Amino acid sequence: MVWAVYEPSTFGICFPQGEYVGYEEQLQTYYDTEMSDADKQALGMQDRLNSYELGRKFTKVLGPLKEMECPKVFKLKKTPKKLGAMIGPSLPLVSETLKHIIETLEPGVHQFWPIAIELPRNKTWPEQYYGLRIATFLDSFRREQSKEGAWQPLGKLFYSSDTRANAKGLAFAKDVIAGKHLWREVALVQPQICMSDELQQAVADQELYLPKHYPATEV
């Protein structure tokens, strides 16, 4: 079974209000001192830094992030009682426990790096979190075999709103997703992240809290 994971769009346990501290300055230093002319040319940044273009590496097939492209500190505006095991849109931050589960199922596949989660009053969240660049990109969504109304066109891509019924109506090709546990769909804007039944079960066994995720259909 494939599970569709919907990135959160409103603040909550899996999308706490906060910001990356020092990230823009870090990227500017990288652009000024380390980024090659070839990389600037490839991203259309010959004249100046465009952090949006670099941010596309979080979710697109643009290769792994270099160390200076990885944010290091995420500071929350309020101290939460609890955080989800996967937080944030676009760039997921995952707990130590979820990182271990993913790496057990798919060792060496995805890119992780430590991120400190800072709290108000100079405190730090006690559990270590990691930035996660999902490194598997698949084209397994089959709109022709999906239920009518479960998805809508969005330019050249497709979108499905975050309901259980819509997720169930989305069809994914078994032969393409076979053996994969965590990936992004290249033709879907939402849900773009998908996971295998094995990964979902491991998450459920550990009672981890993820963004909305619902079972979809394999064909």
PDB file of C-alpha atoms in Angstrom:
ATOM      1  CA  MET A   1       0.000   0.000   0.000  1.00  0.00           C
ATOM      2  CA  VAL A   2       1.145   3.544  -0.723  1.00  0.00           C
ATOM      3  CA  TRP A   3       0.451   6.421   1.655  1.00  0.00           C
ATOM      4  CA  ALA A   4       0.035  10.019   0.513  1.00  0.00           C
ATOM      5  CA  VAL A   5       1.605  12.551   2.896  1.00  0.00           C
ATOM      6  CA  TYR A   6       0.140  16.055   2.737  1.00  0.00           C
ATOM      7  CA  GLU A   7       2.459  18.902   3.634  1.00  0.00           C
ATOM      8  CA  PRO A   8       0.869  21.087   6.349  1.00  0.00           C
ATOM      9  CA  SER A   9      -0.517  24.442   5.273  1.00  0.00           C
ATOM     10  CA  THR A  10      -1.574  25.803   8.673  1.00  0.00           C
ATOM     11  CA  PHE A  11       0.433  26.210  11.867  1.00  0.00           C
ATOM     12  CA  GLY A  12       0.312  23.331  14.328  1.00  0.00           C
ATOM     13  CA  ILE A  13       2.253  20.432  15.793  1.00  0.00           C
ATOM     14  CA  CYS A  14       3.747  19.569  12.374  1.00  0.00           C
ATOM     15  CA  PHE A  15       4.152  23.175  11.224  1.00  0.00           C
ATOM     16  CA  PRO A  16       5.299  25.292  14.180  1.00  0.00           C
ATOM     17  CA  GLN A  17       5.708  29.011  13.622  1.00  0.00           C
ATOM     18  CA  GLY A  18       9.363  29.908  13.275  1.00  0.00           C
ATOM     19  CA  GLU A  19      12.205  30.878  10.979  1.00  0.00           C
ATOM     20  CA  TYR A  20      15.656  29.751   9.907  1.00  0.00           C
ATOM     21  CA  VAL A  21      18.214  31.842  11.747  1.00  0.00           C
ATOM     22  CA  GLY A  22      21.157  33.143   9.749  1.00  0.00           C
ATOM     23  CA  TYR A  23      20.254  31.159   6.655  1.00  0.00           C
ATOM     24  CA  GLU A  24      20.104  34.056   4.198  1.00  0.00           C
ATOM     25  CA  GLU A  25      23.482  35.295   5.432  1.00  0.00           C
ATOM     26  CA  GLN A  26      24.885  31.777   5.136  1.00  0.00           C
ATOM     27  CA  LEU A  27      23.688  31.496   1.536  1.00  0.00           C
ATOM     28  CA  GLN A  28      25.110  34.905   0.666  1.00  0.00           C
ATOM     29  CA  THR A  29      28.505  33.901   2.049  1.00  0.00           C
ATOM     30  CA  TYR A  30      28.324  30.673   0.043  1.00  0.00           C
ATOM     31  CA  TYR A  31      27.430  32.595  -3.114  1.00  0.00           C
ATOM     32  CA  ASP A  32      30.219  35.133  -2.602  1.00  0.00           C
ATOM     33  CA  THR A  33      33.030  32.779  -1.599  1.00  0.00           C
ATOM     34  CA  GLU A  34      32.368  29.167  -2.594  1.00  0.00           C
ATOM     35  CA  MET A  35      29.743  28.806  -5.331  1.00  0.00           C
ATOM     36  CA  SER A  36      31.273  27.986  -8.702  1.00  0.00           C
ATOM     37  CA  ASP A  37      30.549  30.045 -11.800  1.00  0.00           C
ATOM     38  CA  ALA A  38      29.136  26.884 -13.406  1.00  0.00           C
ATOM     39  CA  ASP A  39      26.631  26.425 -10.567  1.00  0.00           C
ATOM     40  CA  LYS A  40      25.628  30.083 -10.729  1.00  0.00           C
ATOM     41  CA  GLN A  41      25.111  29.763 -14.476  1.00  0.00           C
ATOM     42  CA  ALA A  42      23.040  26.578 -14.100  1.00  0.00           C
ATOM     43  CA  LEU A  43      20.698  28.289 -11.634  1.00  0.00           C
ATOM     44  CA  GLY A  44      20.526  31.616 -13.494  1.00  0.00           C
ATOM     45  CA  MET A  45      22.296  33.459 -10.679  1.00  0.00           C
ATOM     46  CA  GLN A  46      25.288  34.958 -12.508  1.00  0.00           C
ATOM     47  CA  ASP A  47      24.578  38.455 -11.169  1.00  0.00           C
ATOM     48  CA  ARG A  48      23.168  37.914  -7.687  1.00  0.00           C
ATOM     49  CA  LEU A  49      21.995  35.350  -5.167  1.00  0.00           C
ATOM     50  CA  ASN A  50      18.475  34.018  -5.643  1.00  0.00           C
ATOM     51  CA  SER A  51      17.662  32.045  -2.498  1.00  0.00           C
ATOM     52  CA  TYR A  52      14.382  30.836  -4.033  1.00  0.00           C
ATOM     53  CA  GLU A  53      16.310  29.002  -6.760  1.00  0.00           C
ATOM     54  CA  LEU A  54      18.581  27.361  -4.205  1.00  0.00           C
ATOM     55  CA  GLY A  55      15.517  26.428  -2.138  1.00  0.00           C
ATOM     56  CA  ARG A  56      14.138  24.480  -5.100  1.00  0.00           C
ATOM     57  CA  LYS A  57      16.839  21.889  -4.376  1.00  0.00           C
ATOM     58  CA  PHE A  58      14.756  20.865  -1.342  1.00  0.00           C
ATOM     59  CA  THR A  59      11.985  19.468  -3.547  1.00  0.00           C
ATOM     60  CA  LYS A  60      13.250  19.117  -7.119  1.00  0.00           C
ATOM     61  CA  VAL A  61      15.599  16.780  -8.972  1.00  0.00           C
ATOM     62  CA  LEU A  62      18.577  19.140  -8.657  1.00  0.00           C
ATOM     63  CA  GLY A  63      21.046  16.951  -6.812  1.00  0.00           C
ATOM     64  CA  PRO A  64      22.111  16.825  -3.158  1.00  0.00           C
ATOM     65  CA  LEU A  65      22.534  19.928  -1.045  1.00  0.00           C
ATOM     66  CA  LYS A  66      26.030  21.147  -0.317  1.00  0.00           C
ATOM     67  CA  GLU A  67      26.906  21.841   3.291  1.00  0.00           C
ATOM     68  CA  MET A  68      26.493  25.627   2.965  1.00  0.00           C
ATOM     69  CA  GLU A  69      23.057  25.121   1.361  1.00  0.00           C
ATOM     70  CA  CYS A  70      21.736  23.339   4.452  1.00  0.00           C
ATOM     71  CA  PRO A  71      20.025  25.485   7.094  1.00  0.00           C
ATOM     72  CA  LYS A  72      21.439  24.899  10.567  1.00  0.00           C
ATOM     73  CA  VAL A  73      19.074  26.572  13.068  1.00  0.00           C
ATOM     74  CA  PHE A  74      15.272  26.787  13.172  1.00  0.00           C
ATOM     75  CA  LYS A  75      13.962  29.126  15.868  1.00  0.00           C
ATOM     76  CA  LEU A  76      10.375  28.780  17.103  1.00  0.00           C
ATOM     77  CA  LYS A  77       8.311  31.805  18.089  1.00  0.00           C
ATOM     78  CA  LYS A  78       6.630  29.896  20.929  1.00  0.00           C
ATOM     79  CA  THR A  79       7.628  26.921  23.054  1.00  0.00           C
ATOM     80  CA  PRO A  80       5.379  24.012  22.035  1.00  0.00           C
ATOM     81  CA  LYS A  81       4.213  21.246  24.321  1.00  0.00           C
ATOM     82  CA  LYS A  82       4.988  18.736  21.579  1.00  0.00           C
ATOM     83  CA  LEU A  83       6.458  18.564  18.079  1.00  0.00           C
ATOM     84  CA  GLY A  84       5.595  16.144  15.324  1.00  0.00           C
ATOM     85  CA  ALA A  85       8.198  13.647  14.165  1.00  0.00           C
ATOM     86  CA  MET A  86       8.090  15.436  10.788  1.00  0.00           C
ATOM     87  CA  ILE A  87       7.629  19.195  10.767  1.00  0.00           C
ATOM     88  CA  GLY A  88       7.567  21.986   8.223  1.00  0.00           C
ATOM     89  CA  PRO A  89       6.477  22.324   4.608  1.00  0.00           C
ATOM     90  CA  SER A  90       8.834  21.907   1.639  1.00  0.00           C
ATOM     91  CA  LEU A  91      11.872  20.956   3.719  1.00  0.00           C
ATOM     92  CA  PRO A  92      10.876  18.304   6.251  1.00  0.00           C
ATOM     93  CA  LEU A  93      12.624  18.328   9.615  1.00  0.00           C
ATOM     94  CA  VAL A  94      12.535  14.889  11.203  1.00  0.00           C
ATOM     95  CA  SER A  95      13.167  13.584  14.688  1.00  0.00           C
ATOM     96  CA  GLU A  96      16.027  11.261  15.578  1.00  0.00           C
ATOM     97  CA  THR A  97      13.570   8.361  15.837  1.00  0.00           C
ATOM     98  CA  LEU A  98      12.045   8.944  12.410  1.00  0.00           C
ATOM     99  CA  LYS A  99      15.483   9.414  10.858  1.00  0.00           C
ATOM    100  CA  HIS A 100      16.521   6.019  12.252  1.00  0.00           C
ATOM    101  CA  ILE A 101      13.394   4.347  10.826  1.00  0.00           C
ATOM    102  CA  ILE A 102      13.962   5.826   7.367  1.00  0.00           C
ATOM    103  CA  GLU A 103      17.647   4.913   7.331  1.00  0.00           C
ATOM    104  CA  THR A 104      16.880   1.373   8.473  1.00  0.00           C
ATOM    105  CA  LEU A 105      14.511   0.871   5.550  1.00  0.00           C
ATOM    106  CA  GLU A 106      16.558   2.806   2.985  1.00  0.00           C
ATOM    107  CA  PRO A 107      20.166   3.073   4.191  1.00  0.00           C
ATOM    108  CA  GLY A 108      22.236   5.720   2.446  1.00  0.00           C
ATOM    109  CA  VAL A 109      19.432   6.869   0.125  1.00  0.00           C
ATOM    110  CA  HIS A 110      18.316  10.203   1.566  1.00  0.00           C
ATOM    111  CA  GLN A 111      20.276  13.229   2.762  1.00  0.00           C
ATOM    112  CA  PHE A 112      20.132  14.199   6.440  1.00  0.00           C
ATOM    113  CA  TRP A 113      21.944  16.874   8.449  1.00  0.00           C
ATOM    114  CA  PRO A 114      21.467  18.095  12.039  1.00  0.00           C
ATOM    115  CA  ILE A 115      19.328  21.174  12.676  1.00  0.00           C
ATOM    116  CA  ALA A 116      19.082  22.810  16.101  1.00  0.00           C
ATOM    117  CA  ILE A 117      15.550  23.798  17.080  1.00  0.00           C
ATOM    118  CA  GLU A 118      15.856  26.879  19.248  1.00  0.00           C
ATOM    119  CA  LEU A 119      13.128  28.077  21.610  1.00  0.00           C
ATOM    120  CA  PRO A 120      12.388  31.427  23.237  1.00  0.00           C
ATOM    121  CA  ARG A 121      14.493  32.419  26.289  1.00  0.00           C
ATOM    122  CA  ASN A 122      17.673  30.915  24.816  1.00  0.00           C
ATOM    123  CA  LYS A 123      16.489  27.333  25.210  1.00  0.00           C
ATOM    124  CA  THR A 124      16.841  24.444  22.762  1.00  0.00           C
ATOM    125  CA  TRP A 125      14.378  21.648  21.995  1.00  0.00           C
ATOM    126  CA  PRO A 126      15.706  18.546  23.817  1.00  0.00           C
ATOM    127  CA  GLU A 127      15.407  16.064  20.919  1.00  0.00           C
ATOM    128  CA  GLN A 128      17.757  16.321  17.955  1.00  0.00           C
ATOM    129  CA  TYR A 129      16.095  17.039  14.607  1.00  0.00           C
ATOM    130  CA  TYR A 130      17.493  16.692  11.111  1.00  0.00           C
ATOM    131  CA  GLY A 131      16.883  18.351   7.796  1.00  0.00           C
ATOM    132  CA  LEU A 132      15.759  15.795   5.229  1.00  0.00           C
ATOM    133  CA  ARG A 133      16.235  16.053   1.491  1.00  0.00           C
ATOM    134  CA  ILE A 134      14.204  13.198   0.027  1.00  0.00           C
ATOM    135  CA  ALA A 135      16.432  11.868  -2.729  1.00  0.00           C
ATOM    136  CA  THR A 136      14.004   9.560  -4.556  1.00  0.00           C
ATOM    137  CA  PHE A 137      11.803  11.116  -7.256  1.00  0.00           C
ATOM    138  CA  LEU A 138       9.245   8.938  -9.020  1.00  0.00           C
ATOM    139  CA  ASP A 139       6.640   9.353 -11.738  1.00  0.00           C
ATOM    140  CA  SER A 140       4.164   6.769 -10.502  1.00  0.00           C
ATOM    141  CA  PHE A 141       0.945   8.827 -10.308  1.00  0.00           C
ATOM    142  CA  ARG A 142      -1.624   7.538 -12.832  1.00  0.00           C
ATOM    143  CA  ARG A 143      -4.336  10.156 -13.296  1.00  0.00           C
ATOM    144  CA  GLU A 144      -6.187   8.086 -15.918  1.00  0.00           C
ATOM    145  CA  GLN A 145      -6.735   5.348 -13.335  1.00  0.00           C
ATOM    146  CA  SER A 146      -7.473   7.735 -10.470  1.00  0.00           C
ATOM    147  CA  LYS A 147     -10.992   8.542  -9.334  1.00  0.00           C
ATOM    148  CA  GLU A 148     -12.663  11.477 -11.038  1.00  0.00           C
ATOM    149  CA  GLY A 149     -12.576  14.531  -8.789  1.00  0.00           C
ATOM    150  CA  ALA A 150      -9.728  13.240  -6.606  1.00  0.00           C
ATOM    151  CA  TRP A 151      -7.240  15.505  -8.386  1.00  0.00           C
ATOM    152  CA  GLN A 152      -7.196  18.743 -10.356  1.00  0.00           C
ATOM    153  CA  PRO A 153      -4.753  20.076 -12.953  1.00  0.00           C
ATOM    154  CA  LEU A 154      -2.380  22.794 -11.804  1.00  0.00           C
ATOM    155  CA  GLY A 155      -0.520  23.985 -14.884  1.00  0.00           C
ATOM    156  CA  LYS A 156       1.477  20.998 -16.097  1.00  0.00           C
ATOM    157  CA  LEU A 157       1.225  19.322 -12.687  1.00  0.00           C
ATOM    158  CA  PHE A 158      -1.606  17.978 -10.527  1.00  0.00           C
ATOM    159  CA  TYR A 159      -3.071  18.752  -7.114  1.00  0.00           C
ATOM    160  CA  SER A 160      -5.240  16.843  -4.641  1.00  0.00           C
ATOM    161  CA  SER A 161      -6.719  18.424  -1.518  1.00  0.00           C
ATOM    162  CA  ASP A 162      -5.992  16.757   1.804  1.00  0.00           C
ATOM    163  CA  THR A 163      -8.924  14.448   2.479  1.00  0.00           C
ATOM    164  CA  ARG A 164      -8.958  10.700   3.014  1.00  0.00           C
ATOM    165  CA  ALA A 165     -11.403  10.248   0.123  1.00  0.00           C
ATOM    166  CA  ASN A 166      -9.200  12.185  -2.300  1.00  0.00           C
ATOM    167  CA  ALA A 167      -6.095  10.259  -1.262  1.00  0.00           C
ATOM    168  CA  LYS A 168      -7.922   6.942  -1.752  1.00  0.00           C
ATOM    169  CA  GLY A 169      -8.899   8.110  -5.226  1.00  0.00           C
ATOM    170  CA  LEU A 170      -5.283   8.650  -6.308  1.00  0.00           C
ATOM    171  CA  ALA A 171      -3.715   5.759  -8.237  1.00  0.00           C
ATOM    172  CA  PHE A 172       0.006   4.900  -8.209  1.00  0.00           C
ATOM    173  CA  ALA A 173       1.802   2.328 -10.362  1.00  0.00           C
ATOM    174  CA  LYS A 174       2.907  -0.734  -8.371  1.00  0.00           C
ATOM    175  CA  ASP A 175       5.817  -1.509 -10.653  1.00  0.00           C
ATOM    176  CA  VAL A 176       7.291   1.987 -10.253  1.00  0.00           C
ATOM    177  CA  ILE A 177       7.042   2.197  -6.465  1.00  0.00           C
ATOM    178  CA  ALA A 178       8.124  -1.402  -5.767  1.00  0.00           C
ATOM    179  CA  GLY A 179      10.899  -1.484  -3.181  1.00  0.00           C
ATOM    180  CA  LYS A 180      10.663   2.253  -2.420  1.00  0.00           C
ATOM    181  CA  HIS A 181       9.789   3.570   1.024  1.00  0.00           C
ATOM    182  CA  LEU A 182       9.946   7.372   0.840  1.00  0.00           C
ATOM    183  CA  TRP A 183       9.789   9.494  -2.287  1.00  0.00           C
ATOM    184  CA  ARG A 184       8.510  12.625  -4.008  1.00  0.00           C
ATOM    185  CA  GLU A 185       6.153  12.455  -6.958  1.00  0.00           C
ATOM    186  CA  VAL A 186       7.400  14.561  -9.881  1.00  0.00           C
ATOM    187  CA  ALA A 187       3.903  15.181 -11.322  1.00  0.00           C
ATOM    188  CA  LEU A 188       2.122  16.020  -8.054  1.00  0.00           C
ATOM    189  CA  VAL A 189       2.238  19.314  -6.214  1.00  0.00           C
ATOM    190  CA  GLN A 190       0.101  17.982  -3.359  1.00  0.00           C
ATOM    191  CA  PRO A 191       0.580  15.371  -2.085  1.00  0.00           C
ATOM    192  CA  GLN A 192       4.159  15.302  -3.334  1.00  0.00           C
ATOM    193  CA  ILE A 193       5.555  13.099  -0.570  1.00  0.00           C
ATOM    194  CA  CYS A 194       4.584   9.419  -0.447  1.00  0.00           C
ATOM    195  CA  MET A 195       5.642   6.529   1.766  1.00  0.00           C
ATOM    196  CA  SER A 196       5.359   2.773   1.779  1.00  0.00           C
ATOM    197  CA  ASP A 197       3.147   0.680   4.019  1.00  0.00           C
ATOM    198  CA  GLU A 198       6.284  -0.590   5.796  1.00  0.00           C
ATOM    199  CA  LEU A 199       7.389   2.935   6.671  1.00  0.00           C
ATOM    200  CA  GLN A 200       3.896   3.933   7.788  1.00  0.00           C
ATOM    201  CA  GLN A 201       3.641   0.829   9.973  1.00  0.00           C
ATOM    202  CA  ALA A 202       7.021   1.515  11.585  1.00  0.00           C
ATOM    203  CA  VAL A 203       5.896   5.084  12.305  1.00  0.00           C
ATOM    204  CA  ALA A 204       2.616   3.827  13.786  1.00  0.00           C
ATOM    205  CA  ASP A 205       4.448   1.245  15.932  1.00  0.00           C
ATOM    206  CA  GLN A 206       6.536   4.049  17.452  1.00  0.00           C
ATOM    207  CA  GLU A 207       3.422   6.236  17.840  1.00  0.00           C
ATOM    208  CA  LEU A 208       5.071   9.078  15.956  1.00  0.00           C
ATOM    209  CA  TYR A 209       3.039  12.060  14.834  1.00  0.00           C
ATOM    210  CA  LEU A 210       3.244  12.942  11.126  1.00  0.00           C
ATOM    211  CA  PRO A 211       1.396  15.451   8.933  1.00  0.00           C
ATOM    212  CA  LYS A 212      -1.887  14.238   7.473  1.00  0.00           C
ATOM    213  CA  HIS A 213      -1.324  10.983   5.590  1.00  0.00           C
ATOM    214  CA  TYR A 214      -3.878   8.664   4.052  1.00  0.00           C
ATOM    215  CA  PRO A 215      -3.775   5.387   2.136  1.00  0.00           C
ATOM    216  CA  ALA A 216      -3.931   5.702  -1.652  1.00  0.00           C
ATOM    217  CA  THR A 217      -4.507   3.090  -4.357  1.00  0.00           C
ATOM    218  CA  GLU A 218      -1.969   0.930  -6.195  1.00  0.00           C
ATOM    219  CA  VAL A 219      -2.670  -0.199  -9.753  1.00  0.00           C
TER     220      VAL A 219
END
